[in-house]
Coordinates of C-alpha atoms in Angstrom, one line a residue:
M1 CA 80.2 -186.7 -39.3
A2 CA 78.8 -183.4 -37.9
N3 CA 75.5 -183.8 -39.7
T4 CA 74.9 -187.5 -38.8
F5 CA 76.1 -187.5 -35.2
P6 CA 73.2 -188.6 -32.9
L7 CA 72.5 -185.5 -30.9
N8 CA 72.1 -185.7 -27.1
P9 CA 68.9 -183.8 -26.2
R10 CA 71.1 -181.7 -23.8
S11 CA 72.9 -180.0 -26.7
R12 CA 69.9 -179.7 -29.0
N13 CA 68.7 -176.6 -27.2
I14 CA 71.5 -174.6 -28.9
T15 CA 70.8 -175.9 -32.4
E16 CA 67.0 -175.6 -32.8
G17 CA 64.7 -172.7 -33.1
K18 CA 65.1 -169.0 -33.5
S19 CA 64.9 -168.4 -29.8
R20 CA 68.3 -170.0 -29.5
A21 CA 70.0 -167.5 -31.8
P22 CA 71.5 -165.5 -28.9
N23 CA 73.1 -168.7 -27.6
R24 CA 74.6 -169.5 -31.0
S25 CA 75.9 -166.0 -31.3
M26 CA 78.0 -166.4 -28.3
Y27 CA 79.6 -169.5 -29.8
Y28 CA 80.3 -167.7 -33.1
G29 CA 82.3 -165.3 -31.0
M30 CA 84.6 -168.1 -30.1
G31 CA 85.1 -169.2 -33.7
Y32 CA 82.4 -171.8 -34.1
K33 CA 81.0 -172.5 -37.6
E34 CA 77.4 -173.5 -38.5
G35 CA 78.4 -177.2 -38.8
D36 CA 79.8 -177.2 -35.2
F37 CA 76.3 -177.1 -33.7
G38 CA 75.7 -180.7 -34.9
K39 CA 78.6 -181.9 -32.8
P40 CA 78.5 -182.8 -29.1
M41 CA 79.7 -180.2 -26.7
V42 CA 82.3 -181.9 -24.5
G43 CA 83.8 -180.3 -21.4
V44 CA 87.4 -180.7 -20.5
A45 CA 87.8 -180.0 -16.8
N46 CA 91.4 -179.1 -16.6
A47 CA 93.1 -179.1 -13.1
H48 CA 96.5 -177.9 -14.5
S49 CA 98.3 -175.5 -12.2
T50 CA 101.8 -174.6 -11.2
I51 CA 100.9 -175.0 -7.6
T52 CA 102.3 -178.6 -7.3
P53 CA 104.3 -181.1 -9.3
C54 CA 101.2 -183.3 -9.2
N55 CA 99.4 -180.9 -11.5
S56 CA 102.1 -179.0 -13.3
G57 CA 102.3 -181.7 -16.0
L58 CA 98.6 -181.7 -16.8
Q59 CA 98.3 -179.1 -19.6
K60 CA 99.9 -181.4 -22.2
L61 CA 97.3 -184.0 -21.3
A62 CA 94.4 -181.5 -21.5
D63 CA 95.8 -180.4 -24.9
A64 CA 96.0 -184.0 -26.1
A65 CA 92.4 -184.6 -24.9
V66 CA 91.1 -181.5 -26.7
A67 CA 92.8 -182.6 -30.0
G68 CA 91.3 -186.1 -29.5
I69 CA 87.8 -184.7 -28.9
E70 CA 88.0 -182.6 -32.0
A71 CA 89.5 -185.4 -34.2
A72 CA 86.6 -187.6 -33.1
G73 CA 83.9 -185.1 -34.0
G74 CA 83.3 -183.2 -30.8
N75 CA 83.6 -179.6 -29.7
A76 CA 86.0 -179.2 -26.7
Q77 CA 85.0 -176.7 -24.0
I78 CA 87.8 -176.2 -21.6
F79 CA 87.3 -175.0 -18.0
G80 CA 89.4 -175.0 -14.9
T81 CA 89.2 -176.7 -11.5
P82 CA 91.4 -175.8 -8.5
T83 CA 93.8 -178.0 -6.6
I84 CA 95.5 -178.0 -3.2
S85 CA 98.9 -179.7 -2.8
D86 CA 98.6 -182.0 0.1
G87 CA 102.3 -182.5 0.3
M88 CA 103.0 -178.8 0.4
A89 CA 100.2 -177.9 2.8
M90 CA 101.0 -180.8 5.2
G91 CA 101.5 -179.6 8.7
T92 CA 100.2 -176.1 8.1
E93 CA 96.8 -174.4 8.3
G94 CA 96.6 -174.8 4.5
M95 CA 96.1 -178.6 5.0
K96 CA 92.6 -177.8 6.3
Y97 CA 91.7 -176.7 2.7
S98 CA 92.6 -180.1 1.2
L99 CA 89.3 -181.9 1.8
V100 CA 87.4 -178.7 1.2
S101 CA 88.9 -178.7 -2.3
R102 CA 87.3 -182.0 -3.0
E103 CA 83.9 -180.4 -2.7
V104 CA 85.0 -177.2 -4.6
I105 CA 86.2 -179.4 -7.5
A106 CA 83.0 -181.3 -7.6
D107 CA 81.0 -178.1 -7.5
C108 CA 83.1 -176.6 -10.4
I109 CA 82.4 -179.6 -12.6
E110 CA 78.7 -179.9 -11.8
T111 CA 78.3 -176.1 -12.3
C112 CA 80.1 -175.9 -15.6
V113 CA 78.6 -179.1 -17.1
Q114 CA 75.1 -178.3 -16.0
G115 CA 75.3 -174.6 -16.6
Q116 CA 76.6 -174.9 -20.1
W117 CA 74.5 -178.0 -20.8
M118 CA 77.4 -180.1 -22.0
D119 CA 76.9 -183.5 -23.6
G120 CA 79.9 -185.1 -21.9
V121 CA 83.0 -184.3 -19.8
L122 CA 86.6 -185.4 -19.6
V123 CA 88.3 -184.6 -16.3
V124 CA 92.0 -184.3 -16.1
G125 CA 93.4 -184.3 -12.5
G126 CA 96.5 -185.1 -10.5
C127 CA 96.8 -184.4 -6.8
D128 CA 94.8 -186.4 -4.2
K129 CA 91.4 -184.6 -4.1
N130 CA 91.3 -184.1 -7.9
M131 CA 90.1 -187.7 -8.3
P132 CA 87.2 -188.0 -5.8
G133 CA 86.2 -184.4 -6.5
G134 CA 86.2 -185.0 -10.2
L135 CA 84.2 -188.2 -10.0
M136 CA 81.7 -186.7 -7.6
G137 CA 81.1 -183.8 -10.1
M138 CA 80.8 -186.3 -12.9
L139 CA 78.2 -188.3 -11.0
R140 CA 76.2 -185.3 -10.1
A141 CA 76.0 -184.1 -13.7
N142 CA 75.6 -187.7 -15.0
V143 CA 76.5 -187.1 -18.6
P144 CA 79.0 -189.4 -20.4
A145 CA 82.3 -188.9 -18.7
I146 CA 85.8 -190.3 -18.4
Y147 CA 88.7 -189.6 -16.0
V148 CA 92.2 -188.9 -17.2
Y149 CA 94.7 -189.2 -14.3
G150 CA 97.8 -187.0 -14.7
G151 CA 100.1 -189.9 -13.8
T152 CA 102.6 -190.8 -11.1
I153 CA 105.9 -189.1 -10.6
L154 CA 109.2 -191.0 -11.3
P155 CA 111.3 -191.8 -8.2
G156 CA 113.9 -189.4 -7.0
R157 CA 117.4 -190.7 -6.5
W158 CA 120.1 -190.1 -3.9
N159 CA 122.8 -192.2 -2.3
N160 CA 121.8 -195.2 -4.4
Q161 CA 118.2 -195.2 -3.0
D162 CA 114.9 -194.4 -4.6
L163 CA 113.1 -191.4 -2.9
N164 CA 109.6 -190.1 -2.8
I165 CA 107.8 -187.4 -0.8
V166 CA 107.4 -189.6 2.3
S167 CA 111.2 -190.0 2.4
V168 CA 111.4 -186.4 3.3
F169 CA 108.9 -186.5 6.1
E170 CA 110.5 -189.6 7.6
A171 CA 114.0 -188.0 7.2
V172 CA 112.8 -185.1 9.4
G173 CA 112.0 -187.6 12.2
Q174 CA 115.4 -189.3 11.7
N175 CA 117.2 -186.0 11.9
A176 CA 115.4 -185.0 15.1
A177 CA 116.3 -188.4 16.6
G178 CA 120.0 -187.8 15.7
K179 CA 120.0 -190.6 13.2
L180 CA 120.5 -188.4 10.1
S181 CA 122.8 -185.4 9.6
D182 CA 121.5 -182.0 8.5
A183 CA 123.4 -182.4 5.2
D184 CA 121.8 -185.7 4.5
L185 CA 118.3 -184.2 5.3
K186 CA 119.0 -181.4 2.9
A187 CA 120.1 -183.8 0.2
I188 CA 117.0 -185.9 0.6
E189 CA 114.8 -182.8 0.5
Q190 CA 116.4 -181.6 -2.7
N191 CA 116.3 -184.9 -4.6
A192 CA 113.1 -186.6 -3.6
I193 CA 110.9 -184.9 -6.2
P194 CA 112.6 -185.1 -9.7
G195 CA 109.8 -183.6 -11.8
T196 CA 106.1 -183.8 -12.6
G197 CA 103.5 -186.3 -11.4
S198 CA 101.7 -187.3 -8.3
C199 CA 103.4 -188.9 -5.3
G200 CA 104.9 -192.2 -6.3
G201 CA 103.8 -194.9 -3.8
M202 CA 100.4 -196.4 -3.4
Y203 CA 99.4 -193.1 -1.7
T204 CA 96.1 -191.4 -2.1
A205 CA 96.4 -190.1 -5.7
N206 CA 97.6 -193.5 -7.0
T207 CA 95.1 -195.3 -4.8
M208 CA 92.2 -193.3 -6.3
S209 CA 93.5 -193.6 -9.8
S210 CA 93.8 -197.3 -9.5
A211 CA 90.3 -197.5 -8.0
F212 CA 88.9 -195.5 -10.9
E213 CA 90.4 -197.9 -13.4
A214 CA 88.8 -200.8 -11.4
L215 CA 85.5 -198.9 -11.5
G216 CA 85.8 -198.7 -15.3
I217 CA 85.6 -194.9 -15.4
S218 CA 89.1 -194.6 -16.8
L219 CA 91.1 -196.6 -19.4
P220 CA 93.0 -199.8 -18.6
Y221 CA 96.6 -199.3 -17.6
S222 CA 96.1 -195.5 -17.4
S223 CA 96.3 -195.3 -13.6
T224 CA 99.9 -196.3 -13.1
M225 CA 101.5 -194.5 -16.1
A226 CA 104.2 -191.9 -15.3
N227 CA 103.4 -188.3 -16.2
P228 CA 106.6 -187.7 -18.1
H229 CA 106.1 -190.7 -20.4
D230 CA 104.6 -190.5 -23.9
E231 CA 102.1 -193.3 -23.2
K232 CA 100.3 -190.9 -20.8
L233 CA 99.8 -188.4 -23.7
N234 CA 98.6 -191.3 -25.9
S235 CA 96.2 -192.4 -23.2
A236 CA 94.7 -188.9 -22.9
T237 CA 94.0 -188.9 -26.7
E238 CA 92.5 -192.3 -26.6
S239 CA 90.4 -191.3 -23.6
A240 CA 88.9 -188.5 -25.7
R241 CA 88.0 -190.9 -28.5
V242 CA 86.4 -193.4 -26.1
L243 CA 84.4 -190.6 -24.5
I244 CA 82.9 -189.6 -27.9
E245 CA 81.9 -193.2 -28.4
A246 CA 80.3 -193.2 -24.9
I247 CA 78.3 -190.1 -25.8
K248 CA 77.0 -191.9 -28.9
Q249 CA 76.1 -194.9 -26.8
D250 CA 74.8 -192.7 -23.9
I251 CA 76.9 -194.5 -21.3
K252 CA 76.8 -192.4 -18.2
P253 CA 78.7 -192.4 -14.9
R254 CA 75.8 -193.8 -12.9
D255 CA 75.6 -196.7 -15.3
I256 CA 79.2 -197.5 -14.4
V257 CA 79.4 -196.6 -10.7
T258 CA 77.2 -199.2 -9.0
R259 CA 77.3 -201.1 -5.8
K260 CA 79.0 -204.0 -7.6
S261 CA 81.6 -201.8 -9.3
I262 CA 82.4 -200.1 -6.0
E263 CA 83.0 -203.5 -4.6
N264 CA 85.4 -204.1 -7.4
A265 CA 87.2 -200.8 -6.7
V266 CA 87.5 -201.5 -3.0
A267 CA 88.8 -205.0 -3.6
V268 CA 91.6 -203.4 -5.8
I269 CA 92.3 -200.8 -3.0
M270 CA 92.7 -203.7 -0.5
A271 CA 94.8 -205.8 -3.0
T272 CA 97.2 -202.9 -3.7
G273 CA 97.6 -201.7 -0.1
G274 CA 95.9 -198.4 -0.8
S275 CA 95.3 -195.2 1.2
T276 CA 93.0 -194.9 4.2
N277 CA 91.5 -191.8 2.4
A278 CA 89.9 -194.2 0.0
V279 CA 87.3 -195.1 2.7
L280 CA 86.3 -191.4 3.1
H281 CA 86.2 -190.7 -0.6
F282 CA 84.2 -193.8 -1.6
L283 CA 81.6 -193.1 1.0
A284 CA 81.2 -189.7 -0.7
I285 CA 81.3 -191.2 -4.2
A286 CA 78.6 -193.7 -3.3
H287 CA 76.5 -190.8 -1.9
C288 CA 76.8 -188.9 -5.2
A289 CA 76.0 -192.0 -7.2
D290 CA 73.0 -192.7 -5.0
V291 CA 74.4 -196.2 -4.2
E292 CA 73.8 -197.8 -0.9
W293 CA 77.2 -198.2 0.8
S294 CA 78.4 -197.9 4.4
I295 CA 81.6 -197.9 6.3
D296 CA 80.9 -201.5 7.3
D297 CA 81.1 -202.6 3.6
F298 CA 84.8 -201.8 3.6
E299 CA 85.3 -204.3 6.4
R300 CA 83.3 -206.9 4.5
I301 CA 85.5 -206.6 1.4
R302 CA 88.7 -206.4 3.5
Q303 CA 88.0 -209.8 5.1
R304 CA 87.7 -211.6 1.8
T305 CA 90.5 -209.8 -0.1
P306 CA 94.2 -210.5 0.2
V307 CA 96.9 -207.8 -0.2
L308 CA 98.6 -208.9 -3.4
C309 CA 101.0 -205.9 -4.0
N310 CA 104.2 -205.1 -2.2
L311 CA 103.9 -201.3 -2.5
K312 CA 104.9 -198.3 -0.4
P313 CA 104.3 -197.0 2.2
S314 CA 104.3 -200.3 4.0
G315 CA 105.9 -202.3 1.2
K316 CA 108.9 -202.0 -1.1
Y317 CA 107.8 -200.8 -4.6
L318 CA 106.4 -197.7 -6.3
A319 CA 103.6 -197.2 -8.8
V320 CA 106.1 -197.2 -11.7
D321 CA 107.1 -200.7 -10.6
L322 CA 103.5 -201.8 -10.5
H323 CA 103.0 -200.5 -14.0
R324 CA 106.0 -202.5 -15.3
A325 CA 104.7 -205.6 -13.6
G326 CA 101.4 -205.5 -15.4
G327 CA 99.5 -202.7 -13.7
I328 CA 96.0 -202.7 -12.3
P329 CA 94.7 -205.0 -15.1
Q330 CA 97.0 -207.8 -13.8
V331 CA 95.9 -207.2 -10.3
M332 CA 92.2 -207.3 -11.4
K333 CA 92.7 -210.5 -13.4
V334 CA 94.1 -212.3 -10.4
L335 CA 91.1 -211.1 -8.3
L336 CA 88.7 -212.0 -11.1
K337 CA 90.0 -215.6 -11.4
A338 CA 89.7 -215.9 -7.7
G339 CA 86.0 -214.9 -7.8
L340 CA 86.7 -211.6 -6.0
L341 CA 85.6 -209.3 -8.8
H342 CA 82.3 -208.8 -10.6
G343 CA 83.2 -209.4 -14.2
D344 CA 79.9 -208.2 -15.6
C345 CA 80.3 -204.5 -14.6
L346 CA 80.1 -202.0 -17.4
T347 CA 83.1 -199.8 -18.3
I348 CA 83.3 -196.5 -20.2
T349 CA 84.6 -198.4 -23.2
G350 CA 81.2 -200.2 -23.5
Q351 CA 82.9 -203.5 -22.6
T352 CA 82.5 -205.4 -19.3
I353 CA 85.3 -205.8 -16.9
E354 CA 85.6 -209.4 -17.9
Q355 CA 85.9 -208.4 -21.6
V356 CA 88.5 -205.7 -20.8
L357 CA 90.6 -208.3 -18.9
A358 CA 90.2 -211.1 -21.5
D359 CA 93.8 -211.0 -22.8
V360 CA 95.5 -210.3 -19.4
P361 CA 97.4 -213.4 -18.1
D362 CA 95.7 -215.3 -15.3
V363 CA 98.8 -215.2 -13.1
P364 CA 101.4 -212.5 -12.6
R365 CA 104.8 -212.8 -14.3
A366 CA 107.3 -214.9 -12.4
D367 CA 110.2 -212.4 -13.0
Q368 CA 108.7 -209.7 -10.7
D369 CA 107.8 -209.4 -7.0
V370 CA 105.5 -206.4 -7.1
I371 CA 102.2 -208.4 -7.7
R372 CA 102.0 -211.7 -5.9
P373 CA 100.0 -214.7 -7.0
I374 CA 96.8 -215.3 -5.1
E375 CA 98.3 -218.4 -3.4
H376 CA 101.2 -216.3 -1.9
P377 CA 99.8 -212.9 -1.0
V378 CA 101.7 -210.3 1.0
Y379 CA 98.8 -210.5 3.6
A380 CA 95.9 -213.0 3.7
Q381 CA 93.4 -210.2 4.3
G382 CA 93.1 -206.5 3.4
H383 CA 94.9 -203.8 5.3
L384 CA 92.2 -201.1 6.0
A385 CA 90.4 -202.3 9.1
I386 CA 87.2 -200.6 10.4
L387 CA 87.5 -200.4 14.2
K388 CA 84.6 -199.7 16.6
G389 CA 84.2 -199.4 20.3
N390 CA 83.4 -196.7 22.8
L391 CA 85.9 -194.3 21.1
S392 CA 84.5 -194.9 17.7
P393 CA 80.9 -196.2 17.7
E394 CA 80.4 -195.0 14.1
G395 CA 83.8 -196.5 13.1
A396 CA 87.4 -195.5 12.6
V397 CA 90.0 -196.6 10.0
A398 CA 93.2 -198.3 10.7
K399 CA 96.0 -199.3 8.2
I400 CA 97.4 -202.5 9.7
T401 CA 100.0 -203.6 7.1
G402 CA 103.7 -203.5 7.9
L403 CA 103.1 -204.1 11.6
K404 CA 104.4 -207.0 13.6
S405 CA 101.3 -206.8 15.8
P406 CA 98.4 -204.4 15.3
V407 CA 97.5 -204.6 19.0
M408 CA 98.5 -202.3 21.8
T409 CA 97.3 -200.8 25.1
G410 CA 98.9 -197.6 26.5
P411 CA 98.4 -194.3 28.2
A412 CA 96.9 -191.4 26.3
R413 CA 99.0 -188.4 25.4
V414 CA 96.4 -185.8 24.4
F415 CA 96.8 -183.0 21.9
D416 CA 94.2 -180.6 20.6
D417 CA 96.2 -179.7 17.5
E418 CA 98.7 -181.2 15.2
Q419 CA 101.5 -178.8 15.8
S420 CA 101.9 -179.4 19.5
A421 CA 101.8 -183.2 18.8
L422 CA 104.6 -182.9 16.3
K423 CA 106.7 -180.8 18.6
A424 CA 106.3 -183.4 21.4
I425 CA 107.7 -186.1 19.0
L426 CA 110.6 -183.9 17.8
D427 CA 111.5 -182.9 21.4
G428 CA 111.6 -186.6 22.4
R429 CA 108.7 -186.4 24.8
I430 CA 106.8 -189.4 23.3
Q431 CA 107.9 -192.8 24.5
A432 CA 107.3 -196.3 23.3
G433 CA 104.0 -197.6 24.6
D434 CA 102.3 -194.2 24.4
V435 CA 99.0 -193.7 22.5
M436 CA 98.9 -190.2 21.0
V437 CA 95.4 -188.7 20.7
L438 CA 95.1 -185.8 18.2
R439 CA 91.6 -184.4 18.3
Y440 CA 89.4 -181.5 17.1
L441 CA 90.8 -182.2 13.7
G442 CA 87.7 -183.8 12.1
P443 CA 85.5 -182.5 9.3
K444 CA 83.9 -179.9 11.6
G445 CA 86.6 -179.5 14.2
G446 CA 89.6 -178.9 11.9
P447 CA 87.7 -177.8 10.0
G448 CA 88.5 -179.8 6.9
M449 CA 89.9 -183.0 8.5
P450 CA 93.6 -182.3 7.9
E451 CA 96.1 -185.1 7.2
M452 CA 98.7 -186.1 9.8
L453 CA 101.8 -187.1 7.7
A454 CA 104.1 -184.8 9.6
P455 CA 103.6 -186.4 13.0
T456 CA 103.3 -190.0 11.7
G457 CA 106.4 -189.5 9.5
A458 CA 108.3 -188.1 12.5
L459 CA 107.3 -191.2 14.5
I460 CA 108.6 -193.5 11.8
G461 CA 111.8 -191.5 11.5
A462 CA 112.3 -191.7 15.2
G463 CA 111.9 -195.5 15.2
L464 CA 108.6 -195.3 17.1
G465 CA 106.3 -196.4 14.2
E466 CA 105.3 -199.7 15.7
S467 CA 105.6 -198.9 19.4
V468 CA 103.6 -195.7 19.6
G469 CA 99.9 -195.6 18.8
L470 CA 98.2 -192.5 17.2
I471 CA 94.5 -192.0 17.0
T472 CA 92.8 -189.0 15.5
D473 CA 89.4 -187.7 14.2
G474 CA 91.5 -186.2 11.4
R475 CA 92.9 -188.1 8.4
F476 CA 96.2 -189.6 7.4
S477 CA 98.2 -189.2 4.2
G478 CA 98.3 -192.1 1.9
G479 CA 102.0 -192.2 2.7
T480 CA 101.3 -193.0 6.4
W481 CA 101.9 -196.3 8.0
G482 CA 102.4 -197.4 11.6
M483 CA 100.1 -198.0 14.6
V484 CA 97.7 -195.3 13.5
V485 CA 93.9 -195.0 13.5
G486 CA 92.1 -192.1 11.8
H487 CA 88.6 -190.9 10.9
V488 CA 87.4 -191.5 14.5
A489 CA 83.7 -190.9 14.5
P490 CA 81.8 -189.1 16.0
E491 CA 84.6 -186.5 16.0
A492 CA 85.5 -184.4 19.1
A493 CA 83.9 -181.2 17.8
A494 CA 80.6 -183.1 17.6
G495 CA 80.9 -184.4 21.1
G496 CA 82.4 -187.8 20.3
N497 CA 84.0 -189.6 23.2
I498 CA 87.5 -188.8 21.8
A499 CA 86.8 -185.3 23.2
L500 CA 86.5 -186.7 26.8
I501 CA 89.9 -188.5 26.9
E502 CA 92.3 -187.2 29.5
E503 CA 96.0 -187.5 29.8
G504 CA 97.0 -190.9 31.0
D505 CA 93.7 -192.7 30.3
S506 CA 94.3 -196.3 29.1
I507 CA 93.5 -196.8 25.4
T508 CA 93.4 -200.1 23.5
I509 CA 93.9 -200.4 19.7
D510 CA 93.2 -204.0 18.6
A511 CA 92.9 -204.6 14.9
H512 CA 92.4 -208.3 15.5
K513 CA 89.2 -207.7 17.5
L514 CA 88.4 -204.5 15.4
L515 CA 88.3 -202.6 18.7
L516 CA 89.1 -199.0 19.6
E517 CA 88.4 -198.4 23.3
V518 CA 89.2 -196.1 26.2
H519 CA 89.1 -198.0 29.5
L520 CA 86.5 -195.9 31.2
S521 CA 83.1 -196.8 32.4
D522 CA 79.9 -195.5 30.8
Q523 CA 79.3 -193.6 34.1
E524 CA 82.7 -191.9 34.0
L525 CA 82.2 -190.9 30.3
A526 CA 78.8 -189.5 31.2
R527 CA 80.3 -187.6 34.1
R528 CA 82.9 -186.0 31.9
R529 CA 80.4 -185.2 29.3
L530 CA 78.5 -183.0 31.8
T531 CA 81.4 -180.6 31.9
W532 CA 82.4 -180.8 28.3
Q533 CA 81.8 -177.7 26.1
A534 CA 81.9 -177.6 22.3
P535 CA 84.7 -175.3 21.1
Q536 CA 83.9 -172.1 19.3
P537 CA 84.2 -172.5 15.5
R538 CA 87.7 -171.8 14.2
Y539 CA 86.2 -170.0 11.1
T540 CA 83.0 -167.9 11.0
R541 CA 83.2 -166.8 7.4
G542 CA 84.2 -168.2 4.0
V543 CA 84.7 -171.6 2.6
Q544 CA 86.0 -173.2 5.9
A545 CA 83.0 -171.9 7.8
K546 CA 80.6 -173.3 5.2
F547 CA 82.4 -176.6 5.2
A548 CA 82.3 -176.9 9.0
F549 CA 78.6 -176.0 9.2
N550 CA 77.6 -178.5 6.5
A551 CA 80.0 -181.4 6.8
A552 CA 78.6 -184.8 7.6
S553 CA 80.5 -187.3 9.8
A554 CA 83.6 -189.0 8.4
S555 CA 81.6 -192.2 8.7
K556 CA 79.3 -190.7 6.0
G557 CA 82.1 -189.4 3.8
A558 CA 82.2 -185.9 5.2
V559 CA 79.9 -184.8 2.3
L560 CA 78.2 -181.4 2.4
D561 CA 74.7 -182.3 1.1
A562 CA 73.6 -185.2 3.3
Y563 CA 70.4 -183.3 4.3

């Protein structure tokens, strides 16, 4: 096999000519034999770490991928990528490094694949930013590539109830409101996370893995498998084999990630009730793929796509339940039959989406309630609405599922940081009808656009999830639900109108009219702008300073290379 494998020109530079002898010598030092230089050099970007349960179960998958690559006739070259645990960093200064890590991961993959002139790359990742960062790096390098998601966590269990990470954040709010004892809070904290895997609802990690499966850059069914289960190992091995075939066929990420396939991915995000973060990440992914895609495209797909899946955070079930009910292929087949997917999009297997789904039933099984038939959706339209108005002329993202009415007008309660906002909730100073404004938390202002699960979870726990609005130029966890609007752009640090709001100003959130507005005249906003001053940068050195200096608007994906 080694002598007949069709060489990619990228690797030929280490096999031909006497001038390449020093390069080959370095490989001999790692145990390579002469015949190995006729095999493809395949990177394995391994995000294993003991930082977080999301990634602590990845090494076995990386090992399975390495074995699969070598069995299929390739040389595996392992390198690491970092991760930040969103769940652990939430509510702390460390949360500001989460979005930054997306860019660092992409840089790591681009740097290693390009610097070592690899013929292909298999990326293994778990926590939220591993997915977009991994795909962005794959798209930049644009060699044959496949994504291996680490898998979801199994549910925790206490008091005859399934638990997940969001259970803990909401329990904090319940405890502060006097609705939950200290002992019960401790029990939930200790039982919510039973082992390895990414957070269990249709939160950001599972949203992005599902979207990658819909894109065709990962294998069918792989996005909803649980990390502890053997099928996840088998899927990693099979992914390696498929990648070697893709190298032979020269199927590259930019052949797969197109405008049509992004439409497919966003349709699946809407159908599954996925995370608001998907908006930010797919803007960045499209940028790396050089695909024309704007924030308004999400609204276009939302209006034509029903929510088919009854999944947390605003629904009932977890990713493991979705997997048992037929997984993402079943969701995609329902959408395909309804004319809501492009069946001709290429996948990493070499098949089209339509071919991949050929044997999947046209309708979901009748013995489950996780995936609804197209005639009886959970909601008639998608849940991630793009709101505009004088507070967000570039757009903002609202998750509108789980609400009796996604419309409210109320007085502004203004906070320039997350911690003071959380304290106000826990101290009982936020009342029904208020609209909390959390600002200077955008890509530049945070910097790093931190997530707001602590305050939103506290609002839910206090019973204020539907009666208190919260708007921010920061982000929300995929586990967030309620009357919340994030990604407000332009952000406060860039002089957006959110910076000009004062305590008591009347604000309207109206997802029906796609409106986010402060009830001030243009003249009053102009008057306030005359006295507004941009805050001093929070960081002047290091990765945060570089991110703040280079980050584009959230409406452009907060990418760092939009020059």
